[in-house]
Amino acid sequence: MDLENLNGAEKLLLCKKYFHLGLACLPLVWIVNFIWFFKYAFKVENFPQQDEIKKYVIGSAIGSIFWILILSIWVTVFQIFRIESPEIMDYITFVFPIGYK
Amino acid sequence: MFTLMYLQEVFKSYNIPVDYFTIGFILWNYGCMGMICIHWKGPLRLQQAYLIMMSALMALVFIKYLPEWTVWTVLAVLSIWDLVAVLCPKGPLRILVETAQERNEPIFPALIYSSAMLYPYVLMTEPPQDNSGKTSDASSHGGTSHGESAQSTAELIPKTGSSQTAASKYSKEAKPQKSSGQRFAPNRGRKSPTSGQYGALEQSPHVDNSRSVEAARVLNQDETRRPRAASNSRPRQQVVEERGIKLGLGDFIFYSVLVGKASSYGDWNTTIACYVAILIGLAFTLMLLAVWRKALPALPFSIFAGIVFYFATREIITPFTSALSIRQLVI
């Protein structure tokens, strides 16, 4: 799957599709979208759909940053409160740390 | 699922607590991305990375949960079966290959079944017109021809459904199956009418088949746009045809199992010897492939070489070198 094969319109379509896919709580898809199309959105200058691709790429970037923030906040909250209110947190803990021997 | 187990082990060993949400989220992302990459379109490297990860995980599972001798016997038997199945005219794998070729389907889609997808990992080799270096371009062909071949392969399913060892190359779980341990040069002759992009394209210079298997896979993308290639003047098809050698994923799994088993004894000599043996087997197979230009089983040579080296090293070399260093002899 090589991006250079596709012409501008197809690239746009692909970018768009990736963007929509990422809307299903999938920041990874957005990150990939961003990285993959970055070159075409910003570095290569000359094709007509570039503005739209730029839009989508920036959208994906913002989206992924948003999710990363949320994830970090949640993890921090979880780690801090795990100790304080053990019952609820135990319920959602996936891996229990074993004490040191 | 294997990812889950792996992640669990990793986190346990680091003593980090992880909650269900985080794990669920990560897994969801990883899984979705994987599906997208492999079955649909996605950046090439990512696809390769996913395939490698899945193969490695599977190999890990094998190593961990199978008793000792089972692994070795399975490997040996598989190589023999692979050899037989691909080369004999009645072998199921050969039928698959030939059916795909007869119908002139672009990229070996015959292994894409309607129930589970195939993840062939594709290693492309430039058909060297003048230059005989075996550089490979890695590209992938995913489910692009999934739809069209779905019905054509339906009849092949019962045939291959019977080969079900644990290490079988056909689908076991809901996971996509891996292609059998064969590789073949998607014959240029067959493909040139459909793709029109073959020609004396230059090889990418930095690709060298003697590198590790992993590295050898990460290669350039399609060779269709090498500007200096003379064949670029040919009209381009709409869908770029990928060609080259395809290496089944099952192959990778077994190589990994072999090396993993070897390394689990904690002896570096053995591990490295096995690794080298596999590489040698791979190079040899590729050479043969260039000679014969047919579907060849990729497994036997490497696995036999690997097994032989493994046992030999374990039994002979290790005591030898220990004795040498104990007595401080230098040869």
Coordinates of C-alpha atoms in Angstrom, one line a residue:
Chain A
M1 CA 0.0 0.0 0.0
D2 CA 2.0 2.8 -1.2
L3 CA 0.7 6.3 -1.1
E4 CA 2.5 7.3 -4.2
N5 CA 0.4 5.1 -6.3
L6 CA -2.7 7.0 -5.6
N7 CA -3.4 10.2 -7.2
G8 CA -4.7 13.2 -5.3
A9 CA -8.4 12.3 -5.1
E10 CA -7.7 8.8 -3.9
K11 CA -5.4 10.1 -1.2
L12 CA -8.1 12.4 -0.1
L13 CA -10.5 9.6 0.1
L14 CA -8.2 7.5 2.1
C15 CA -7.4 10.3 4.5
K16 CA -11.0 10.9 5.0
K17 CA -11.8 7.3 5.6
Y18 CA -9.1 7.1 8.2
F19 CA -10.4 10.1 9.8
H20 CA -13.9 8.8 10.1
L21 CA -12.6 5.5 11.3
G22 CA -10.8 7.2 14.1
L23 CA -14.0 8.6 15.4
A24 CA -14.8 5.3 16.9
C25 CA -12.6 6.1 19.9
L26 CA -9.5 5.1 18.0
P27 CA -6.8 7.6 18.5
L28 CA -4.3 5.2 17.1
V29 CA -5.9 5.4 13.8
W30 CA -5.7 9.2 14.0
I31 CA -2.1 9.1 14.9
V32 CA -1.4 6.9 12.0
N33 CA -3.4 9.1 9.7
F34 CA -1.4 12.1 10.9
I35 CA 1.9 10.5 10.4
W36 CA 1.1 8.9 7.2
F37 CA -0.3 11.9 5.4
F38 CA 1.9 14.5 7.0
K39 CA 4.2 14.6 4.2
Y40 CA 1.5 15.0 1.7
A41 CA -0.3 17.6 3.6
F42 CA 2.5 19.9 4.3
K43 CA 5.6 19.1 2.5
V44 CA 4.5 18.4 -1.0
E45 CA 3.0 21.4 -2.6
N46 CA 1.2 20.8 -5.6
F47 CA -2.1 19.1 -5.8
P48 CA -5.5 20.3 -5.7
Q49 CA -6.9 18.3 -2.8
Q50 CA -4.2 19.4 -0.5
D51 CA -6.2 21.8 1.5
E52 CA -8.7 19.2 2.4
I53 CA -6.1 16.7 3.3
K54 CA -4.5 19.3 5.5
K55 CA -7.8 19.7 7.2
Y56 CA -8.2 16.1 7.9
V57 CA -4.6 15.7 9.0
I58 CA -4.9 18.5 11.5
G59 CA -8.2 17.1 12.6
S60 CA -6.6 13.8 13.3
A61 CA -3.7 15.4 15.2
I62 CA -6.1 17.4 17.4
G63 CA -8.2 14.3 18.0
S64 CA -5.2 12.2 19.0
I65 CA -3.9 14.8 21.3
F66 CA -7.3 15.0 22.9
W67 CA -7.4 11.3 23.5
I68 CA -3.9 11.1 24.8
L69 CA -4.8 13.8 27.3
I70 CA -7.8 11.9 28.4
L71 CA -5.9 8.7 28.7
S72 CA -3.2 10.3 30.7
I73 CA -5.6 12.0 33.0
W74 CA -7.5 8.8 33.6
V75 CA -4.3 6.8 34.3
T76 CA -3.1 9.4 36.8
V77 CA -6.5 9.5 38.5
F78 CA -6.5 5.7 38.6
Q79 CA -3.1 5.3 40.0
I80 CA -3.6 7.9 42.7
F81 CA -7.0 6.8 43.8
R82 CA -6.3 3.2 43.6
I83 CA -4.8 3.3 47.0
E84 CA -7.3 5.6 48.6
S85 CA -10.5 3.8 47.8
P86 CA -9.5 0.3 47.3
E87 CA -12.9 -1.4 46.7
I88 CA -14.0 0.3 43.6
M89 CA -10.5 0.3 42.2
D90 CA -10.1 -3.4 42.9
Y91 CA -13.0 -4.0 40.7
I92 CA -11.5 -2.5 37.7
T93 CA -7.9 -3.5 38.2
F94 CA -6.7 -5.8 35.6
V95 CA -3.3 -6.6 37.0
F96 CA -2.6 -6.6 40.6
P97 CA 0.8 -5.7 41.7
I98 CA 2.4 -8.2 44.0
G99 CA 4.3 -6.9 46.9
Y100 CA 8.0 -7.1 47.0
K101 CA 9.4 -10.2 48.5
Chain B
M1 CA -6.0 -12.5 22.5
F2 CA -2.4 -13.3 22.5
T3 CA -1.7 -9.7 22.9
L4 CA -3.7 -9.6 25.9
M5 CA -1.9 -12.5 27.5
Y6 CA 1.4 -10.9 26.6
L7 CA 0.5 -7.6 28.0
Q8 CA -0.7 -9.2 31.1
E9 CA 2.6 -10.9 31.6
V10 CA 4.5 -7.8 30.9
F11 CA 2.6 -5.7 33.4
K12 CA 2.8 -8.3 36.0
S13 CA 6.5 -8.5 35.8
Y14 CA 6.9 -4.8 36.2
N15 CA 4.5 -4.7 39.1
I16 CA 2.4 -2.0 37.5
P17 CA -1.3 -2.1 38.1
V18 CA -3.5 -1.5 35.1
D19 CA -7.1 -1.1 35.1
Y20 CA -9.6 -2.6 32.8
F21 CA -10.4 0.7 31.1
T22 CA -6.9 1.4 30.1
I23 CA -6.3 -2.1 29.0
G24 CA -9.5 -2.3 27.1
F25 CA -8.8 0.9 25.4
I26 CA -5.3 0.0 24.4
L27 CA -6.4 -3.3 23.1
W28 CA -9.3 -1.9 21.2
N29 CA -7.0 0.5 19.5
Y30 CA -4.4 -2.0 18.7
G31 CA -6.8 -4.5 17.4
C32 CA -8.8 -2.1 15.3
M33 CA -5.6 -0.7 13.8
G34 CA -4.5 -4.2 13.1
M35 CA -7.6 -5.1 11.3
I36 CA -7.5 -2.0 9.3
C37 CA -4.0 -2.4 8.3
I38 CA -4.0 -5.9 7.3
H39 CA -7.4 -6.4 5.8
W40 CA -7.8 -3.1 4.2
K41 CA -5.3 -0.5 3.3
G42 CA -2.7 0.9 5.5
P43 CA 0.8 2.0 5.6
L44 CA 3.1 -0.7 4.5
R45 CA 5.4 -0.6 7.4
L46 CA 2.6 -0.8 9.8
Q47 CA 1.2 -3.8 8.1
Q48 CA 4.5 -5.6 8.3
A49 CA 4.9 -4.6 11.9
Y50 CA 1.6 -6.1 12.7
L51 CA 2.2 -9.3 11.0
I52 CA 5.5 -9.6 12.7
M53 CA 4.0 -9.0 16.0
M54 CA 1.3 -11.5 15.5
S55 CA 3.7 -14.1 14.4
A56 CA 6.0 -13.4 17.3
L57 CA 3.2 -13.7 19.8
M58 CA 2.0 -16.9 18.4
A59 CA 5.5 -18.3 18.5
L60 CA 5.7 -17.3 22.1
V61 CA 2.5 -19.0 22.9
F62 CA 3.8 -22.1 21.3
I63 CA 7.0 -22.1 23.1
K64 CA 5.4 -21.6 26.4
Y65 CA 2.6 -24.0 26.4
L66 CA 3.8 -26.9 24.5
P67 CA 5.8 -29.6 26.0
E68 CA 9.4 -30.1 24.9
W69 CA 9.3 -32.9 22.5
T70 CA 6.1 -31.8 20.9
V71 CA 7.7 -28.7 19.6
W72 CA 10.5 -30.5 17.9
T73 CA 8.4 -33.2 16.4
V74 CA 5.9 -30.8 15.2
L75 CA 8.5 -28.7 13.5
A76 CA 10.1 -31.7 11.8
V77 CA 6.8 -33.2 10.7
L78 CA 5.7 -29.9 9.4
S79 CA 8.7 -29.4 7.2
I80 CA 8.2 -32.8 5.7
W81 CA 4.5 -32.1 5.2
D82 CA 5.3 -28.7 3.7
L83 CA 7.7 -30.3 1.3
V84 CA 5.2 -32.9 0.3
A85 CA 2.2 -30.6 0.1
V86 CA 3.8 -28.1 -2.1
L87 CA 5.7 -30.2 -4.5
C88 CA 3.6 -33.2 -5.1
P89 CA 1.0 -32.6 -7.7
K90 CA -1.8 -33.7 -5.4
G91 CA -0.7 -31.6 -2.5
P92 CA -3.3 -29.1 -1.3
L93 CA -1.0 -26.3 -1.3
R94 CA 0.1 -26.8 -4.8
I95 CA -3.5 -26.9 -5.9
L96 CA -4.1 -23.6 -4.3
V97 CA -1.2 -22.0 -6.0
E98 CA -2.1 -23.4 -9.3
T99 CA -5.6 -22.4 -9.1
A100 CA -4.6 -18.9 -8.3
Q101 CA -2.3 -18.8 -11.2
E102 CA -4.7 -20.3 -13.6
R103 CA -7.4 -17.8 -12.9
N104 CA -4.8 -15.1 -13.4
E105 CA -5.7 -13.6 -10.2
P106 CA -3.4 -10.8 -9.2
I107 CA -1.9 -11.6 -6.0
F108 CA -2.4 -15.1 -4.7
P109 CA -5.8 -14.4 -3.3
A110 CA -6.7 -18.0 -3.3
L111 CA -5.7 -18.2 0.3
I112 CA -8.2 -15.6 1.3
Y113 CA -11.1 -17.5 2.6
S114 CA -14.5 -16.0 3.2
S115 CA -14.6 -17.0 6.8
A116 CA -11.2 -15.9 7.8
M117 CA -8.7 -13.7 6.1
L118 CA -5.3 -14.7 5.1
Y119 CA -2.3 -12.7 6.1
P120 CA 0.3 -13.5 3.6
Y121 CA 3.3 -11.7 4.3
V122 CA 4.8 -10.6 1.1
L123 CA 8.4 -10.3 0.2
M124 CA 8.9 -9.0 -3.1
T125 CA 11.9 -9.7 -5.2
E126 CA 12.7 -7.9 -8.3
P127 CA 12.9 -10.3 -11.1
P128 CA 16.4 -9.6 -11.7
Q129 CA 16.8 -9.1 -15.4
D130 CA 20.4 -8.4 -15.5
N131 CA 21.4 -8.1 -12.0
S132 CA 21.2 -11.2 -9.9
G133 CA 21.3 -9.6 -6.5
K134 CA 18.4 -10.7 -4.5
T135 CA 17.1 -7.6 -3.1
S136 CA 13.6 -7.6 -2.0
D137 CA 11.0 -5.1 -1.8
A138 CA 8.5 -5.7 0.7
S139 CA 5.0 -4.8 0.0
S140 CA 1.9 -6.3 1.0
H141 CA -1.2 -7.4 -0.5
G142 CA -4.1 -7.5 1.8
G143 CA -7.6 -8.1 1.2
T144 CA -7.8 -6.2 -2.0
S145 CA -9.0 -9.2 -3.8
H146 CA -10.9 -10.5 -1.0
G147 CA -14.3 -9.9 -2.5
E148 CA -13.7 -11.4 -5.8
S149 CA -12.0 -14.5 -4.6
A150 CA -14.3 -15.3 -1.9
Q151 CA -16.4 -17.5 -3.9
S152 CA -13.6 -19.0 -5.9
T153 CA -12.0 -20.3 -2.8
A154 CA -15.0 -21.7 -1.2
E155 CA -14.3 -25.0 -2.8
L156 CA -10.9 -25.1 -1.5
I157 CA -11.9 -24.7 2.1
P158 CA -13.0 -28.3 2.7
K159 CA -9.8 -29.6 1.2
T160 CA -7.6 -27.6 3.4
G161 CA -9.8 -27.7 6.4
S162 CA -8.5 -31.1 7.3
S163 CA -5.0 -30.1 7.9
Q164 CA -5.3 -29.1 11.4
T165 CA -2.3 -29.5 13.5
A166 CA -1.8 -27.0 16.2
A167 CA 0.7 -25.4 14.0
S168 CA -1.3 -25.7 11.0
K169 CA -1.2 -23.0 8.5
Y170 CA -4.9 -22.7 8.2
S171 CA -7.2 -20.9 10.4
K172 CA -7.5 -22.1 13.8
E173 CA -9.3 -19.6 15.7
A174 CA -11.3 -16.7 14.6
K175 CA -8.0 -15.1 13.8
P176 CA -7.0 -14.8 10.3
Q177 CA -5.1 -17.7 9.0
K178 CA -1.6 -17.6 7.8
S179 CA -0.7 -18.7 4.5
S180 CA 1.1 -21.9 4.2
G181 CA 4.7 -22.1 4.4
Q182 CA 5.3 -21.7 0.8
R183 CA 6.5 -19.0 -1.3
F184 CA 6.5 -18.5 -4.9
A185 CA 7.6 -16.0 -7.3
P186 CA 4.4 -14.6 -8.6
N187 CA 5.5 -15.3 -12.0
R188 CA 6.4 -12.4 -13.9
G189 CA 5.1 -13.9 -17.0
R190 CA 1.8 -14.2 -15.6
K191 CA 1.7 -10.8 -14.1
S192 CA 3.1 -8.7 -16.8
P193 CA -0.1 -8.6 -18.8
T194 CA -2.0 -7.5 -15.8
S195 CA 0.3 -5.1 -14.3
G196 CA 2.5 -3.9 -17.0
Q197 CA 5.0 -2.6 -14.6
Y198 CA 7.6 -5.1 -14.7
G199 CA 10.8 -4.4 -16.3
A200 CA 14.4 -3.9 -15.6
L201 CA 13.8 -1.9 -12.5
E202 CA 16.7 -1.3 -10.4
Q203 CA 16.9 -2.9 -7.2
S204 CA 17.1 -0.9 -4.1
P205 CA 20.7 -1.0 -3.2
H206 CA 20.4 -1.3 0.5
V207 CA 18.4 -4.4 0.6
D208 CA 20.3 -7.4 1.2
N209 CA 18.9 -10.8 1.7
S210 CA 21.5 -11.9 4.0
R211 CA 20.3 -9.6 6.7
S212 CA 18.0 -10.9 9.3
V213 CA 14.7 -12.0 8.4
E214 CA 13.1 -9.1 10.2
A215 CA 15.2 -6.6 8.6
A216 CA 14.9 -8.1 5.2
R217 CA 11.2 -7.5 5.3
V218 CA 11.4 -3.9 5.9
L219 CA 12.2 -2.8 2.5
N220 CA 11.2 -0.4 0.0
Q221 CA 7.8 0.0 -1.2
D222 CA 6.6 -0.7 -4.7
E223 CA 9.1 -0.4 -7.2
T224 CA 6.8 1.2 -9.6
R225 CA 8.1 4.6 -9.3
R226 CA 11.8 4.3 -9.7
P227 CA 12.3 7.1 -12.1
R228 CA 15.3 5.6 -13.6
A229 CA 13.6 2.5 -14.6
A230 CA 13.1 2.0 -18.2
S231 CA 9.9 0.4 -17.8
N232 CA 8.2 3.4 -16.4
S233 CA 7.2 4.3 -19.8
R234 CA 4.8 1.4 -19.8
P235 CA 1.3 2.4 -19.1
R236 CA 0.4 2.1 -15.5
Q237 CA -2.4 0.1 -14.4
Q238 CA -4.9 1.4 -12.1
V239 CA -4.1 -1.0 -9.4
V240 CA -0.5 -1.5 -8.8
E241 CA 0.4 -5.0 -9.1
E242 CA 2.8 -6.3 -6.5
R243 CA 5.0 -9.0 -7.3
G244 CA 7.8 -10.8 -5.9
I245 CA 8.3 -13.6 -3.4
K246 CA 5.6 -14.1 -0.9
L247 CA 6.5 -15.7 2.3
G248 CA 3.8 -17.3 4.3
L249 CA 3.3 -16.2 7.8
G250 CA 3.4 -19.7 9.0
D251 CA 7.0 -19.7 8.0
F252 CA 7.8 -16.9 10.3
I253 CA 6.0 -18.5 13.2
F254 CA 8.0 -21.6 12.9
Y255 CA 11.3 -19.9 12.5
S256 CA 10.5 -17.9 15.6
V257 CA 9.5 -21.0 17.5
L258 CA 12.7 -22.6 16.6
V259 CA 14.8 -19.8 17.7
G260 CA 12.8 -19.2 20.7
K261 CA 13.0 -22.7 21.8
A262 CA 16.7 -22.6 21.3
S263 CA 17.1 -19.5 23.3
S264 CA 15.1 -20.8 26.2
Y265 CA 18.0 -22.9 27.2
G266 CA 20.0 -19.9 28.0
D267 CA 22.9 -20.7 25.9
W268 CA 23.8 -18.0 23.5
N269 CA 25.8 -20.2 21.2
T270 CA 22.8 -22.3 20.4
T271 CA 20.6 -19.4 19.8
I272 CA 22.9 -17.7 17.5
A273 CA 23.7 -20.9 15.7
C274 CA 20.0 -21.5 15.1
Y275 CA 19.5 -18.0 13.9
V276 CA 22.3 -18.3 11.4
A277 CA 21.1 -21.7 10.3
I278 CA 17.7 -20.3 9.6
L279 CA 19.1 -17.5 7.6
I280 CA 21.2 -19.8 5.6
G281 CA 18.2 -22.0 4.9
L282 CA 16.3 -19.0 3.8
A283 CA 18.9 -17.8 1.5
F284 CA 19.2 -21.2 0.0
T285 CA 15.5 -21.5 -0.5
L286 CA 15.5 -18.1 -2.2
M287 CA 18.1 -19.3 -4.6
L288 CA 16.2 -22.3 -5.4
L289 CA 13.2 -20.2 -6.0
A290 CA 15.0 -18.2 -8.5
V291 CA 16.0 -21.3 -10.3
W292 CA 12.7 -23.0 -10.3
R293 CA 10.2 -20.3 -10.3
K294 CA 7.5 -22.3 -8.8
A295 CA 5.9 -22.4 -5.5
L296 CA 8.4 -23.8 -3.1
P297 CA 8.0 -24.7 0.5
A298 CA 9.9 -22.3 2.5
L299 CA 10.0 -24.4 5.6
P300 CA 12.0 -27.5 5.1
F301 CA 15.4 -26.3 4.5
S302 CA 15.5 -23.7 7.2
I303 CA 13.9 -25.9 9.7
F304 CA 16.1 -28.9 9.0
A305 CA 19.1 -26.7 9.1
G306 CA 18.0 -25.2 12.3
I307 CA 17.2 -28.4 14.0
V308 CA 20.5 -29.9 13.0
F309 CA 22.4 -27.0 14.1
Y310 CA 20.6 -26.8 17.3
F311 CA 21.2 -30.3 18.4
A312 CA 24.7 -30.3 17.1
T313 CA 25.6 -27.1 18.9
R314 CA 24.1 -28.2 22.1
E315 CA 25.7 -31.5 22.3
I316 CA 29.0 -30.8 20.8
I317 CA 30.0 -27.2 20.7
T318 CA 29.1 -26.2 24.1
P319 CA 31.1 -28.8 26.1
F320 CA 33.9 -28.2 23.6
T321 CA 34.2 -24.6 24.2
S322 CA 33.7 -24.9 27.9
A323 CA 36.5 -27.4 28.0
L324 CA 38.6 -25.1 26.0
S325 CA 38.1 -22.2 28.1
I326 CA 38.6 -24.1 31.3
R327 CA 41.9 -25.4 30.2
Q328 CA 42.8 -22.1 28.6
L329 CA 43.7 -23.5 25.3
V330 CA 43.7 -21.3 22.4
I331 CA 43.2 -22.9 19.1

